[in-house]
Short mmCIF file of C-alpha atoms in Angstrom, two decimals:
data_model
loop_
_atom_site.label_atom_id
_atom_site.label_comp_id
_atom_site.label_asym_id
_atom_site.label_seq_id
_atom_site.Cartn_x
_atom_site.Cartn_y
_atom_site.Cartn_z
CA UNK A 1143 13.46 24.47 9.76
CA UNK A 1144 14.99 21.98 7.09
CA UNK A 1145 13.79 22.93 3.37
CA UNK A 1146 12.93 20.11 1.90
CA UNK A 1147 14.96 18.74 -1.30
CA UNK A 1148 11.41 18.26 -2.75
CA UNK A 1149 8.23 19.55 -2.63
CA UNK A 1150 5.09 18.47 -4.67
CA UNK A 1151 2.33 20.79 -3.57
CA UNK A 1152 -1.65 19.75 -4.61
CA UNK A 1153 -0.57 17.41 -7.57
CA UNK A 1154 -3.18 16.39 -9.70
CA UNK A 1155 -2.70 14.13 -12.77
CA UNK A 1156 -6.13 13.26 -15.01
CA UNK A 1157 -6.00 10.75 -18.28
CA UNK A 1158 -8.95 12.17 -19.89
CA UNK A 1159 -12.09 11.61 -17.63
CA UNK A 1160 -10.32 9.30 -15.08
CA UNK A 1161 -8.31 11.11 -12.01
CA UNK A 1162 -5.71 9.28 -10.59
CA UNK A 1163 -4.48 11.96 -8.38
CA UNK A 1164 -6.85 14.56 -6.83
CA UNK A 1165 -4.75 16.94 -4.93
CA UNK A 1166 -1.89 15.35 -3.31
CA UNK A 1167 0.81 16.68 -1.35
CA UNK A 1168 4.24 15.19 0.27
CA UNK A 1169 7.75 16.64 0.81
CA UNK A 1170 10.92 15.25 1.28
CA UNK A 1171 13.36 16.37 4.17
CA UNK A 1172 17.33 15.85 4.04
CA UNK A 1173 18.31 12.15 5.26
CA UNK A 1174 14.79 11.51 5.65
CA UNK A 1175 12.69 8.25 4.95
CA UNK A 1176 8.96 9.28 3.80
CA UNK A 1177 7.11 6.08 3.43
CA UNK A 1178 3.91 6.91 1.00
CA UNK A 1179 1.53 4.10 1.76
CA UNK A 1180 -1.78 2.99 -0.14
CA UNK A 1181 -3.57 -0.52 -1.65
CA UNK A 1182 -3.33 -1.35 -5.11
CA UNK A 1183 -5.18 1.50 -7.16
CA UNK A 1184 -4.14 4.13 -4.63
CA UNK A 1185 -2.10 6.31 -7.15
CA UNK A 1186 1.54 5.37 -6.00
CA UNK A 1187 2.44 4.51 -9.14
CA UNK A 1188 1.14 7.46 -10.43
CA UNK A 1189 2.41 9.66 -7.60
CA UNK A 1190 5.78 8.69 -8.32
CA UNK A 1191 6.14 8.27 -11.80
CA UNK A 1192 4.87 12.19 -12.06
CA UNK A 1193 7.69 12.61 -9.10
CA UNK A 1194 9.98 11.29 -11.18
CA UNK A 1195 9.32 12.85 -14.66
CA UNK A 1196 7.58 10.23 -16.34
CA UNK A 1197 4.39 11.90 -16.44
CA UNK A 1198 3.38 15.69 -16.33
CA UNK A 1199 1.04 16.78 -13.50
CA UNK A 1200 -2.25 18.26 -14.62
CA UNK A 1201 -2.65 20.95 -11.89
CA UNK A 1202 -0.25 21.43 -8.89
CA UNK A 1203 3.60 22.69 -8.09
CA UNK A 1204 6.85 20.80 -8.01
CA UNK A 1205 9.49 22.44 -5.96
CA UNK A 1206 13.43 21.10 -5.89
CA UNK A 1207 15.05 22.94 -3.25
CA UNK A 1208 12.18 25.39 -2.99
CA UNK A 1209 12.46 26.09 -6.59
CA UNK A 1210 9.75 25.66 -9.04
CA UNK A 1211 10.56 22.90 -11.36
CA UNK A 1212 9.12 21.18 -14.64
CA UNK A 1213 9.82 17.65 -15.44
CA UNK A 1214 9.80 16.98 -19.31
CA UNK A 1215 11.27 13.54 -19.08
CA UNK A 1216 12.78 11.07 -16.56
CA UNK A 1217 16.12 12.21 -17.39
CA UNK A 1218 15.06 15.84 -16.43
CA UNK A 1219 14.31 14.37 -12.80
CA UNK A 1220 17.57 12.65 -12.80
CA UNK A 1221 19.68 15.39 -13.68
CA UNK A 1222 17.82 17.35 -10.83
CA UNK A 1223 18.79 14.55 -8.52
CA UNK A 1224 15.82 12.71 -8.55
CA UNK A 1225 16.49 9.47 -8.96
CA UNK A 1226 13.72 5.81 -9.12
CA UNK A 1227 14.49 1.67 -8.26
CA UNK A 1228 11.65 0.12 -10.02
CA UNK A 1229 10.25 -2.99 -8.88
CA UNK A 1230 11.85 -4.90 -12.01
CA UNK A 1231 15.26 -2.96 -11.58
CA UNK A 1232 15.96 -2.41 -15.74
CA UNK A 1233 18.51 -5.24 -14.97
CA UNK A 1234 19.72 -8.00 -17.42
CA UNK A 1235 20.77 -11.21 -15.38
CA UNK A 1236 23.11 -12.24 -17.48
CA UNK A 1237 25.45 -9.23 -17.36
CA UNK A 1238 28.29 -8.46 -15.00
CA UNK A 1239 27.20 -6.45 -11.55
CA UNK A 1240 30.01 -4.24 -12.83
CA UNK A 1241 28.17 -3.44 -16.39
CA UNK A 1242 24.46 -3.44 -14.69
CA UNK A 1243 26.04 -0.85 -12.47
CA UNK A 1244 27.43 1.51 -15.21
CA UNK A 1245 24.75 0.53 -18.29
CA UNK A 1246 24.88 3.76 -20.00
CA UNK A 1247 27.45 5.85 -18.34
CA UNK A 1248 30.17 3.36 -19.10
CA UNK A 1249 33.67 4.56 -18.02
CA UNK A 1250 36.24 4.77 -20.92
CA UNK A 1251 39.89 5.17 -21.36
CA UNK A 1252 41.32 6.59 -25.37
CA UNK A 1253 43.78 5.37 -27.24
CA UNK A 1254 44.18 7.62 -29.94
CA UNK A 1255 40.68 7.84 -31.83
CA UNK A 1256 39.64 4.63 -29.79
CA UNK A 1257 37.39 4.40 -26.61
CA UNK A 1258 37.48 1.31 -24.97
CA UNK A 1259 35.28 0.49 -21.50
CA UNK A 1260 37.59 1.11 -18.54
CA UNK A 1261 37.35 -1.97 -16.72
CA UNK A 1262 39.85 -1.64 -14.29
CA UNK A 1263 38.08 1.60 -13.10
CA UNK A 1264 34.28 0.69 -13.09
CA UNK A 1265 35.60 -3.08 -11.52
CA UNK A 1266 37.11 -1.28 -8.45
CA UNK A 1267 34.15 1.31 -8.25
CA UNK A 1268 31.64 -0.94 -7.92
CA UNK A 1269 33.16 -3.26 -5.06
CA UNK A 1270 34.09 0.14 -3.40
CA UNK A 1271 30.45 1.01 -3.69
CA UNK A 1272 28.58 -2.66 -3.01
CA UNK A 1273 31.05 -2.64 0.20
CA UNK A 1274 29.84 0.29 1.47
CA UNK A 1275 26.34 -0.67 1.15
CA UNK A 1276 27.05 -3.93 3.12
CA UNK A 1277 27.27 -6.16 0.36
CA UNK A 1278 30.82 -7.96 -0.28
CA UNK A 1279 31.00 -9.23 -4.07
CA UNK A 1280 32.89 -12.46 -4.75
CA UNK A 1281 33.74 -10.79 -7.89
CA UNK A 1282 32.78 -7.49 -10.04
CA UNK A 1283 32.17 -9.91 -12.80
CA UNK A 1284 29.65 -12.15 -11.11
CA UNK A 1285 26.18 -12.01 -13.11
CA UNK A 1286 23.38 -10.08 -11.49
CA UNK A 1287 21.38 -12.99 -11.77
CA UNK A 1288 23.53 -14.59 -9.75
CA UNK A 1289 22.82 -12.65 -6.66
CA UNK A 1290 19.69 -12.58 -4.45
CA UNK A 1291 16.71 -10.27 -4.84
CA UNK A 1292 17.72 -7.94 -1.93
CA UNK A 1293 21.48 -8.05 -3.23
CA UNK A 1294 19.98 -6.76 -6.61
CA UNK A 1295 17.85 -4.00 -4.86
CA UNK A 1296 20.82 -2.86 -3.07
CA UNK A 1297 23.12 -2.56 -6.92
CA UNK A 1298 20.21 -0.27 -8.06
CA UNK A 1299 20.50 1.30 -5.14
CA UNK A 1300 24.20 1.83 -5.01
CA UNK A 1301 24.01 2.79 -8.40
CA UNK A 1302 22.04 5.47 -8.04
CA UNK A 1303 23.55 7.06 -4.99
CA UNK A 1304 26.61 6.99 -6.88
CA UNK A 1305 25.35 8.81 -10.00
CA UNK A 1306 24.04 11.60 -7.64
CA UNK A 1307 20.62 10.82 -6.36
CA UNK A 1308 19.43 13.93 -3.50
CA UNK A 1309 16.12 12.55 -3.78
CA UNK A 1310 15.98 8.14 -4.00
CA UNK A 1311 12.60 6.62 -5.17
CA UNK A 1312 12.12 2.93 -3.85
CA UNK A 1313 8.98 1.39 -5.57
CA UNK A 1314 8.03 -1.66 -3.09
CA UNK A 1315 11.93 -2.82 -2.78
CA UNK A 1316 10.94 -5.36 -0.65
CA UNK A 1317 7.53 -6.66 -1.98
CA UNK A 1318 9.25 -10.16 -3.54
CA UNK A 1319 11.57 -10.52 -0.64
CA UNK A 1320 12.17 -13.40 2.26
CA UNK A 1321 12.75 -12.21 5.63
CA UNK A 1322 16.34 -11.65 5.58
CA UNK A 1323 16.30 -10.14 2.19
CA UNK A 1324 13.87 -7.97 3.47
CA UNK A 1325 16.39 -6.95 6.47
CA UNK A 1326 19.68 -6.53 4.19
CA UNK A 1327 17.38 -4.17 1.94
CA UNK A 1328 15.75 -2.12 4.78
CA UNK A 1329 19.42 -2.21 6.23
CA UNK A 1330 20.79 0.02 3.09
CA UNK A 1331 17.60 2.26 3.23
CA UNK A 1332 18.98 3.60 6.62
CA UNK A 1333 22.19 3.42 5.60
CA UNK A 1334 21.34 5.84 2.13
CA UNK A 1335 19.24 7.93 4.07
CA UNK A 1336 22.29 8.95 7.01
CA UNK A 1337 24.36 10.70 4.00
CA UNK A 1338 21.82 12.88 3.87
CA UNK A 1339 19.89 11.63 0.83
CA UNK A 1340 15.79 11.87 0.83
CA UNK A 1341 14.15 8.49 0.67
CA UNK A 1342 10.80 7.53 -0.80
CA UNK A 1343 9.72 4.43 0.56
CA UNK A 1344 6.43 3.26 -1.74
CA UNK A 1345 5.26 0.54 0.56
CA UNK A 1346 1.74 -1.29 0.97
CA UNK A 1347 3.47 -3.04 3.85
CA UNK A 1348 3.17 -1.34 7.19
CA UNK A 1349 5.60 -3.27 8.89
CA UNK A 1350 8.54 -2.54 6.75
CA UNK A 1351 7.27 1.19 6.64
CA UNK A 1352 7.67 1.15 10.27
CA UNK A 1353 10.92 -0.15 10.71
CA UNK A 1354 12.57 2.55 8.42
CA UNK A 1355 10.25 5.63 8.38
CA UNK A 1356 10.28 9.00 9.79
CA UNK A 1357 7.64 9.96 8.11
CA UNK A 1358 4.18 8.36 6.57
CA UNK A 1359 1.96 9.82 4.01
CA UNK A 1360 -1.63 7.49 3.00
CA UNK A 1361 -3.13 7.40 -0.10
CA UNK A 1362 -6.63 6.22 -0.86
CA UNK A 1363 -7.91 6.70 -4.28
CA UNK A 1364 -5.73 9.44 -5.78
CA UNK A 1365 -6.37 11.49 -2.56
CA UNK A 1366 -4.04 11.94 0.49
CA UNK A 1367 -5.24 11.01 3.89
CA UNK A 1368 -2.69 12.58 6.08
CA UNK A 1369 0.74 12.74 7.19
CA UNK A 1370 2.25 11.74 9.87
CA UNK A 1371 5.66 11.86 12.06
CA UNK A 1372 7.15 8.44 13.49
CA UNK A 1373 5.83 8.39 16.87
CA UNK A 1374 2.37 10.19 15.96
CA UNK A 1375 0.96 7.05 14.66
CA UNK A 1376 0.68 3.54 15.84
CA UNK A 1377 1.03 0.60 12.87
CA UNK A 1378 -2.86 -0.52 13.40
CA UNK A 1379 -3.87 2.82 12.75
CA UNK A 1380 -1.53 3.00 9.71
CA UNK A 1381 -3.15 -0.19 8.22
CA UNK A 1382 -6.65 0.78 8.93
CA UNK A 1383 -6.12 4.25 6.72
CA UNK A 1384 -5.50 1.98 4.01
CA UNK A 1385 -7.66 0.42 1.67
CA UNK A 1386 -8.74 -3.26 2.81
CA UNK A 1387 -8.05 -2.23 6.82
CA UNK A 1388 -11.77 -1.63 7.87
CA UNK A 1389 -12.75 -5.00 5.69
CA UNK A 1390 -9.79 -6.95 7.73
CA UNK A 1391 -10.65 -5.77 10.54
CA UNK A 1392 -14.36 -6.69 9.93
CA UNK A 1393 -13.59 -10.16 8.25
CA UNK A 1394 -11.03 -11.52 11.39
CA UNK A 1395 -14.66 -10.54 13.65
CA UNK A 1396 -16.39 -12.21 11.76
CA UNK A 1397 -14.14 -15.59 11.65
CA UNK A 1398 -13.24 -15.12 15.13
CA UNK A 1399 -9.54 -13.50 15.64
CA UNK A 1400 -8.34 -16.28 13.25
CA UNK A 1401 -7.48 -13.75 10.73
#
């Protein structure tokens, strides 16, 4: 069997009397999509930002490669190949895809006691890397705010494949999307995912969990309601694990199927 590149075994995370995890458990296979599902207030913000070093877990195990690890900061998780695309991105609009791309690990070339930003090299690394992800840049110095929302998705994306990622953390990449955007975005998910990298797909959207999952994992109020494989589960019963799908299903009775 595969080992997974991660492993978080029973985590629990409590800020003081409140418990926003209670025990949860998910792994993540090589070239695998795990889509972690849950309403607002189900602890998938929580989940992943203790995934992803940003908080310590109060009780429970994380495992990198069957390996116990501990996460002091975000940086700890991205050096272990753990890597996060937050819903806002940490983009500024008005800079160049090619300095959004590299903020912070900026290319240079020395002249003597000088360092000046290669531009020549981070300009042709980031069209090399947008073009493999689908997306075909009119120009490397075209402002991020410039592009659509699932073009923007896809340069965190590419950005962090590039920088190492083993383990890719999407939190709701296509929650502010259109249709197509939606499509282009799911569309790089499956392309990530076939070079082996392990995808978290943080999703309240079954749909779009569907489409690109091989796995699904529920939460409900800091607590994990099972696991299952694609093909194990059908969407209705998906939605109906979550929070709101026994109310739905009650409220489009009660107005008759016009929900």
């Amino acid at each position: 069997m595969t080992k997974p590149l991660i492993e978080l075994i029973d985590i629990q995370k409590h800020f003081g009397p409140v418990i926003a995890l209670a025990g949860v458990s998910v792994s993540v296979l090589p070239g695998e999509c795990h889509c972690l599902l849950g309403d607002n207030g189900a602890g998938k913000s929580t989940f992943i930002k203790t995934m992803s070093g940003v908080h310590k877990p109060t009780k429970g195990k994380i495992l990198i490669d069957g390996e116990e690890v501990t996460f002091s900061s975000p940086r700890d998780a991205m050096e272990a190949g753990v890597a996060t695309v937050y819903q806002d991105l940490a983009m500024i609009p008005l800079m160049s895809v090619t300095r959004n791309f590299w903020m912070g690990r900026e290319p240079v070339r020395k002249f003597g006691p000088l360092q000046l930003f290669d531009f020549d090299r981070a300009n042709a690394v980031t069209l090399e890397e947008m073009a493999k992800m689908g997306i075909r840049l009119r120009s490397p110095d075209q402002a991020v705010g410039t592009l659509s929302g699932g073009e923007r998705q896809t340069v965190a994306i590419a950005r962090a494949v590039y920088f190492g990622a083993k383990v890719l953390i999407l939190d709701e990449p296509t929650s502010a999307l259109g249709v197509r955007q939606t499509a282009n975005v799911l569309a790089t998910i499956d392309k990530v995912r076939k070079n082996g990298i392990g995808i978290v797909f943080i999703t309240h959207n079954v749909r779009h969990a569907m489409a690109v999952g091989d796995r699904f994992t529920v939460l409900n109020r800091g607590r994990t309601l099972g696991t299952a494989k694609r093909g194990e589960i059908q969407p209705e019963e998906l939605q109906d694990m979550m929070a709101g799908g026994q109310e739905l299903a009650a409220l489009e009775g009660s107005l008759g199927g016009t929900v």
